C-alpha cells in the first residue's frame, strides 16, 4: 500500500492563527481525503480532494475555514484557518488509488490550540 | 444520523480467546465494508475488507462475516493476543458520484487482550 507522510506530526498553535497540514504520498493516487478525529472518538470526513477538481466538503465544514489544495496526484494540503480551541483535534489524510478501492491513512497531525 | 452502528464500545478478552465486534448499517447503497485497526498515536490501518457478494472472508486470525439481508457484519479475531489490543473501526463505503466514494465509520471498539 501507499506510504503516506503528514507534516507536521503535531503542533501547538495560538488562537486566531492558521496552520497548513501537508500530505505527501509515494505514488500517484486519484483520491485524497481529509478527516478529523477527536481523541478517543471516530473519524469524521471533512472533504474529498480529487486532483483536477474542487474539493467537496461535508456538512458542517466550509472552504473558508478548511481550504484545501490538490496540486498534483501525490500531494495535498489542508489549512485550518482562524483556529479556536474547538479545532483541537487529530487531522488525518487518507488516499485511494482509484474508484472504490481501500483507503489508506497517514498517522495524522495532532493539533492543540491555546 | 449515525449510519454505521458498532458494538461493543469496549471489549476485554483473555489471551487465546475470540474477540467479536459487530456492526450494522441501514443504507443499502453501501457496497464495500472495511475494518481498520488503530494503535495510539497512529493512523487507522486497513485490516480486512469485504464486498457484499460474499458472506465471509478470512485472513489469518481475522474473519469478517457478512449478512446482507440483515445488513450486519462482524469481525472475529481468533486466538486473540495482547498485541491485538487496539481500537477497531468498522466502516462502509458508498459511491457519491463522479467516480468518488465516501467512507462512513462506526464509533469504534477498544479491545484489550489480557494475558
GROMACS .gro file of C-alpha atoms in nm:
model
  229
    1UNK     CA    1   0.000   0.000   0.000
    2UNK     CA    2   0.098   0.363  -0.042
    3UNK     CA    3   0.326   0.532   0.209
    4UNK     CA    4   0.163   0.850   0.336
    5UNK     CA    5   0.353   1.122   0.516
    6UNK     CA    6   0.188   1.403   0.705
    7UNK     CA    7   0.360   1.717   0.828
    8UNK     CA    8   0.369   1.841   1.093
    9UNK     CA    9   0.304   1.540   1.313
   10UNK     CA   10   0.191   1.770   1.592
   11UNK     CA   11   0.170   2.138   1.669
   12UNK     CA   12   0.054   2.378   1.935
   13UNK     CA   13  -0.092   2.697   1.795
   14UNK     CA   14  -0.231   3.024   1.920
   15UNK     CA   15  -0.596   3.114   1.888
   16UNK     CA   16  -0.670   3.308   1.570
   17UNK     CA   17  -0.377   3.177   1.370
   18UNK     CA   18  -0.381   2.934   1.076
   19UNK     CA   19  -0.191   2.613   1.014
   20UNK     CA   20  -0.132   2.426   0.690
   21UNK     CA   21  -0.101   2.049   0.707
   22UNK     CA   22   0.075   1.866   0.428
   23UNK     CA   23   0.003   1.517   0.297
   24UNK     CA   24   0.256   1.351   0.066
   25UNK     CA   25   0.209   1.010  -0.097
   26UNK     CA   26   0.483   0.798  -0.253
   27UNK     CA   27   0.267   0.703  -0.552
   28UNK     CA   28   0.004   0.868  -0.768
   29UNK     CA   29  -0.347   0.842  -0.629
   30UNK     CA   30  -0.676   0.962  -0.767
   31UNK     CA   31  -0.848   1.045  -0.443
   32UNK     CA   32  -0.732   1.208  -0.123
   33UNK     CA   33  -0.947   1.268   0.180
   34UNK     CA   34  -0.917   1.475   0.495
   35UNK     CA   35  -1.065   1.358   0.824
   36UNK     CA   36  -1.088   1.490   1.176
   37UNK     CA   37  -1.068   1.264   1.480
   38UNK     CA   38  -1.117   1.381   1.835
   39UNK     CA   39  -0.903   1.175   2.078
   40UNK     CA   40  -1.083   0.852   2.159
   41UNK     CA   41  -1.351   0.921   1.900
   42UNK     CA   42  -1.437   0.810   1.549
   43UNK     CA   43  -1.334   0.971   1.222
   44UNK     CA   44  -1.537   1.244   1.055
   45UNK     CA   45  -1.482   1.326   0.689
   46UNK     CA   46  -1.401   1.691   0.627
   47UNK     CA   47  -1.364   1.687   0.250
   48UNK     CA   48  -1.268   1.489  -0.057
   49UNK     CA   49  -0.988   1.629  -0.271
   50UNK     CA   50  -0.962   1.479  -0.618
   51UNK     CA   51  -0.695   1.615  -0.848
   52UNK     CA   52  -0.831   1.840  -1.117
   53UNK     CA   53  -1.149   1.933  -0.937
   54UNK     CA   54  -1.258   2.149  -0.648
   55UNK     CA   55  -1.263   1.986  -0.307
   56UNK     CA   56  -1.602   1.860  -0.193
   57UNK     CA   57  -1.686   1.947   0.166
   58UNK     CA   58  -1.911   1.757   0.404
   59UNK     CA   59  -2.192   1.913   0.600
   60UNK     CA   60  -2.055   2.128   0.878
   61UNK     CA   61  -1.725   2.204   0.707
   62UNK     CA   62  -1.669   2.506   0.483
   63UNK     CA   63  -1.394   2.610   0.245
   64UNK     CA   64  -1.325   2.938   0.424
   65UNK     CA   65  -1.239   2.751   0.742
   66UNK     CA   66  -1.067   2.449   0.584
   67UNK     CA   67  -0.922   2.546   0.245
   68UNK     CA   68  -0.770   2.251   0.060
   69UNK     CA   69  -0.523   2.234  -0.225
   70UNK     CA   70  -0.455   1.937  -0.451
   71UNK     CA   71  -0.189   2.049  -0.699
   72UNK     CA   72  -0.093   1.701  -0.825
   73UNK     CA   73  -0.155   1.329  -0.780
   74UNK     CA   74   0.082   1.288  -0.486
   75UNK     CA   75   0.025   1.593  -0.266
   76UNK     CA   76  -0.247   1.783  -0.082
   77UNK     CA   77  -0.271   2.043   0.190
   78UNK     CA   78  -0.539   2.125   0.444
   79UNK     CA   79  -0.536   2.463   0.615
   80UNK     CA   80  -0.714   2.514   0.945
   81UNK     CA   81  -0.793   2.886   0.950
   82UNK     CA   82  -0.858   3.127   1.233
   83UNK     CA   83  -0.816   2.850   1.486
   84UNK     CA   84  -1.006   2.825   1.812
   85UNK     CA   85  -0.972   2.570   2.095
   86UNK     CA   86  -1.261   2.374   1.936
   87UNK     CA   87  -1.030   2.297   1.643
   88UNK     CA   88  -0.800   2.098   1.870
   89UNK     CA   89  -0.809   1.752   1.715
   90UNK     CA   90  -0.623   1.498   1.508
   91UNK     CA   91  -0.634   1.568   1.135
   92UNK     CA   92  -0.582   1.269   0.908
   93UNK     CA   93  -0.515   1.236   0.540
   94UNK     CA   94  -0.616   0.924   0.351
   95UNK     CA   95  -0.572   0.814  -0.009
   96UNK     CA   96  -0.730   0.573  -0.254
   97UNK     CA   97  -0.568   0.480  -0.581
   98UNK     CA   98  -0.886   0.472  -0.787
   99UNK     CA   99  -1.259   0.430  -0.751
  100UNK     CA  100  -1.391   0.209  -0.475
  101UNK     CA  101  -1.051   0.098  -0.356
  102UNK     CA  102  -0.933   0.076   0.006
  103UNK     CA  103  -0.841   0.399   0.175
  104UNK     CA  104  -0.505   0.414   0.347
  105UNK     CA  105  -0.430   0.665   0.619
  106UNK     CA  106  -0.138   0.871   0.733
  107UNK     CA  107  -0.051   0.893   1.102
  108UNK     CA  108  -0.221   1.227   1.142
  109UNK     CA  109  -0.141   1.573   1.272
  110UNK     CA  110  -0.215   1.633   1.638
  111UNK     CA  111  -0.321   1.993   1.675
  112UNK     CA  112  -0.371   2.179   2.001
  113UNK     CA  113  -0.499   2.536   2.015
  114UNK     CA  114  -0.424   2.751   2.317
  115UNK     CA  115  -2.787   1.022   1.194
  116UNK     CA  116  -2.524   0.760   1.256
  117UNK     CA  117  -2.523   0.534   0.953
  118UNK     CA  118  -2.298   0.260   1.087
  119UNK     CA  119  -2.365   0.131   1.438
  120UNK     CA  120  -2.081  -0.051   1.610
  121UNK     CA  121  -2.081  -0.254   1.930
  122UNK     CA  122  -1.950  -0.307   2.186
  123UNK     CA  123  -1.779   0.019   2.272
  124UNK     CA  124  -1.512  -0.171   2.465
  125UNK     CA  125  -1.415  -0.535   2.494
  126UNK     CA  126  -1.187  -0.728   2.725
  127UNK     CA  127  -1.077  -1.074   2.610
  128UNK     CA  128  -0.842  -1.329   2.758
  129UNK     CA  129  -0.535  -1.421   2.557
  130UNK     CA  130  -0.625  -1.705   2.321
  131UNK     CA  131  -0.993  -1.616   2.321
  132UNK     CA  132  -1.216  -1.495   2.039
  133UNK     CA  133  -1.291  -1.126   2.002
  134UNK     CA  134  -1.614  -1.038   1.825
  135UNK     CA  135  -1.714  -0.689   1.713
  136UNK     CA  136  -2.045  -0.620   1.542
  137UNK     CA  137  -2.163  -0.353   1.303
  138UNK     CA  138  -2.496  -0.273   1.141
  139UNK     CA  139  -2.595  -0.036   0.865
  140UNK     CA  140  -2.912   0.098   0.706
  141UNK     CA  141  -2.807   0.245   0.373
  142UNK     CA  142  -2.826  -0.020   0.101
  143UNK     CA  143  -2.602   0.196  -0.119
  144UNK     CA  144  -2.301   0.079   0.083
  145UNK     CA  145  -2.103  -0.166  -0.128
  146UNK     CA  146  -1.769  -0.213   0.048
  147UNK     CA  147  -1.704  -0.284   0.415
  148UNK     CA  148  -1.351  -0.244   0.556
  149UNK     CA  149  -1.226  -0.284   0.909
  150UNK     CA  150  -0.949  -0.065   1.044
  151UNK     CA  151  -0.714  -0.118   1.338
  152UNK     CA  152  -0.576   0.186   1.516
  153UNK     CA  153  -0.299   0.196   1.774
  154UNK     CA  154  -0.246   0.503   1.994
  155UNK     CA  155  -0.063   0.777   1.811
  156UNK     CA  156  -0.107   0.611   1.472
  157UNK     CA  157  -0.349   0.642   1.186
  158UNK     CA  158  -0.606   0.368   1.115
  159UNK     CA  159  -0.460   0.072   0.926
  160UNK     CA  160  -0.670  -0.136   0.690
  161UNK     CA  161  -0.710  -0.480   0.845
  162UNK     CA  162  -0.953  -0.669   0.624
  163UNK     CA  163  -1.243  -0.581   0.396
  164UNK     CA  164  -1.539  -0.747   0.229
  165UNK     CA  165  -1.780  -0.677  -0.052
  166UNK     CA  166  -2.147  -0.778  -0.018
  167UNK     CA  167  -2.131  -1.055  -0.277
  168UNK     CA  168  -1.958  -1.285  -0.026
  169UNK     CA  169  -2.069  -1.392   0.320
  170UNK     CA  170  -1.730  -1.448   0.478
  171UNK     CA  171  -1.368  -1.354   0.430
  172UNK     CA  172  -1.077  -1.486   0.629
  173UNK     CA  173  -0.722  -1.355   0.651
  174UNK     CA  174  -0.510  -1.531   0.909
  175UNK     CA  175  -0.671  -1.490   1.251
  176UNK     CA  176  -0.916  -1.227   1.124
  177UNK     CA  177  -1.255  -1.313   0.973
  178UNK     CA  178  -1.536  -1.092   0.850
  179UNK     CA  179  -1.886  -1.237   0.848
  180UNK     CA  180  -2.138  -1.052   0.635
  181UNK     CA  181  -2.517  -1.086   0.641
  182UNK     CA  182  -2.659  -0.881   0.356
  183UNK     CA  183  -3.025  -0.943   0.436
  184UNK     CA  184  -2.979  -0.836   0.797
  185UNK     CA  185  -2.744  -0.552   0.698
  186UNK     CA  186  -2.493  -0.663   0.956
  187UNK     CA  187  -2.128  -0.755   0.952
  188UNK     CA  188  -1.884  -0.859   1.218
  189UNK     CA  189  -1.514  -0.903   1.283
  190UNK     CA  190  -1.388  -1.214   1.457
  191UNK     CA  191  -1.034  -1.226   1.592
  192UNK     CA  192  -0.933  -1.581   1.669
  193UNK     CA  193  -0.663  -1.667   1.924
  194UNK     CA  194  -0.656  -1.305   2.042
  195UNK     CA  195  -0.314  -1.178   2.150
  196UNK     CA  196  -0.206  -0.885   2.368
  197UNK     CA  197  -0.062  -0.727   2.053
  198UNK     CA  198  -0.416  -0.711   1.914
  199UNK     CA  199  -0.506  -0.457   2.183
  200UNK     CA  200  -0.614  -0.154   1.982
  201UNK     CA  201  -0.921   0.034   1.868
  202UNK     CA  202  -1.112  -0.126   1.583
  203UNK     CA  203  -1.337   0.066   1.347
  204UNK     CA  204  -1.583  -0.081   1.103
  205UNK     CA  205  -1.667   0.129   0.801
  206UNK     CA  206  -1.893   0.127   0.500
  207UNK     CA  207  -1.830   0.283   0.161
  208UNK     CA  208  -2.076   0.414  -0.094
  209UNK     CA  209  -2.043   0.591  -0.428
  210UNK     CA  210  -2.105   0.966  -0.420
  211UNK     CA  211  -2.098   1.035  -0.793
  212UNK     CA  212  -1.829   1.132  -1.042
  213UNK     CA  213  -1.626   0.822  -0.957
  214UNK     CA  214  -1.580   0.918  -0.593
  215UNK     CA  215  -1.663   0.723  -0.280
  216UNK     CA  216  -1.727   0.807   0.082
  217UNK     CA  217  -1.637   0.605   0.391
  218UNK     CA  218  -1.861   0.618   0.697
  219UNK     CA  219  -1.707   0.491   1.019
  220UNK     CA  220  -1.854   0.326   1.322
  221UNK     CA  221  -1.773   0.474   1.661
  222UNK     CA  222  -1.501   0.223   1.735
  223UNK     CA  223  -1.436  -0.062   1.978
  224UNK     CA  224  -1.147  -0.051   2.219
  225UNK     CA  225  -1.016  -0.406   2.254
  226UNK     CA  226  -0.797  -0.511   2.544
  227UNK     CA  227  -0.648  -0.859   2.539
  228UNK     CA  228  -0.524  -0.959   2.880
  229UNK     CA  229  -0.261  -1.228   2.941
   0.00000   0.00000   0.00000
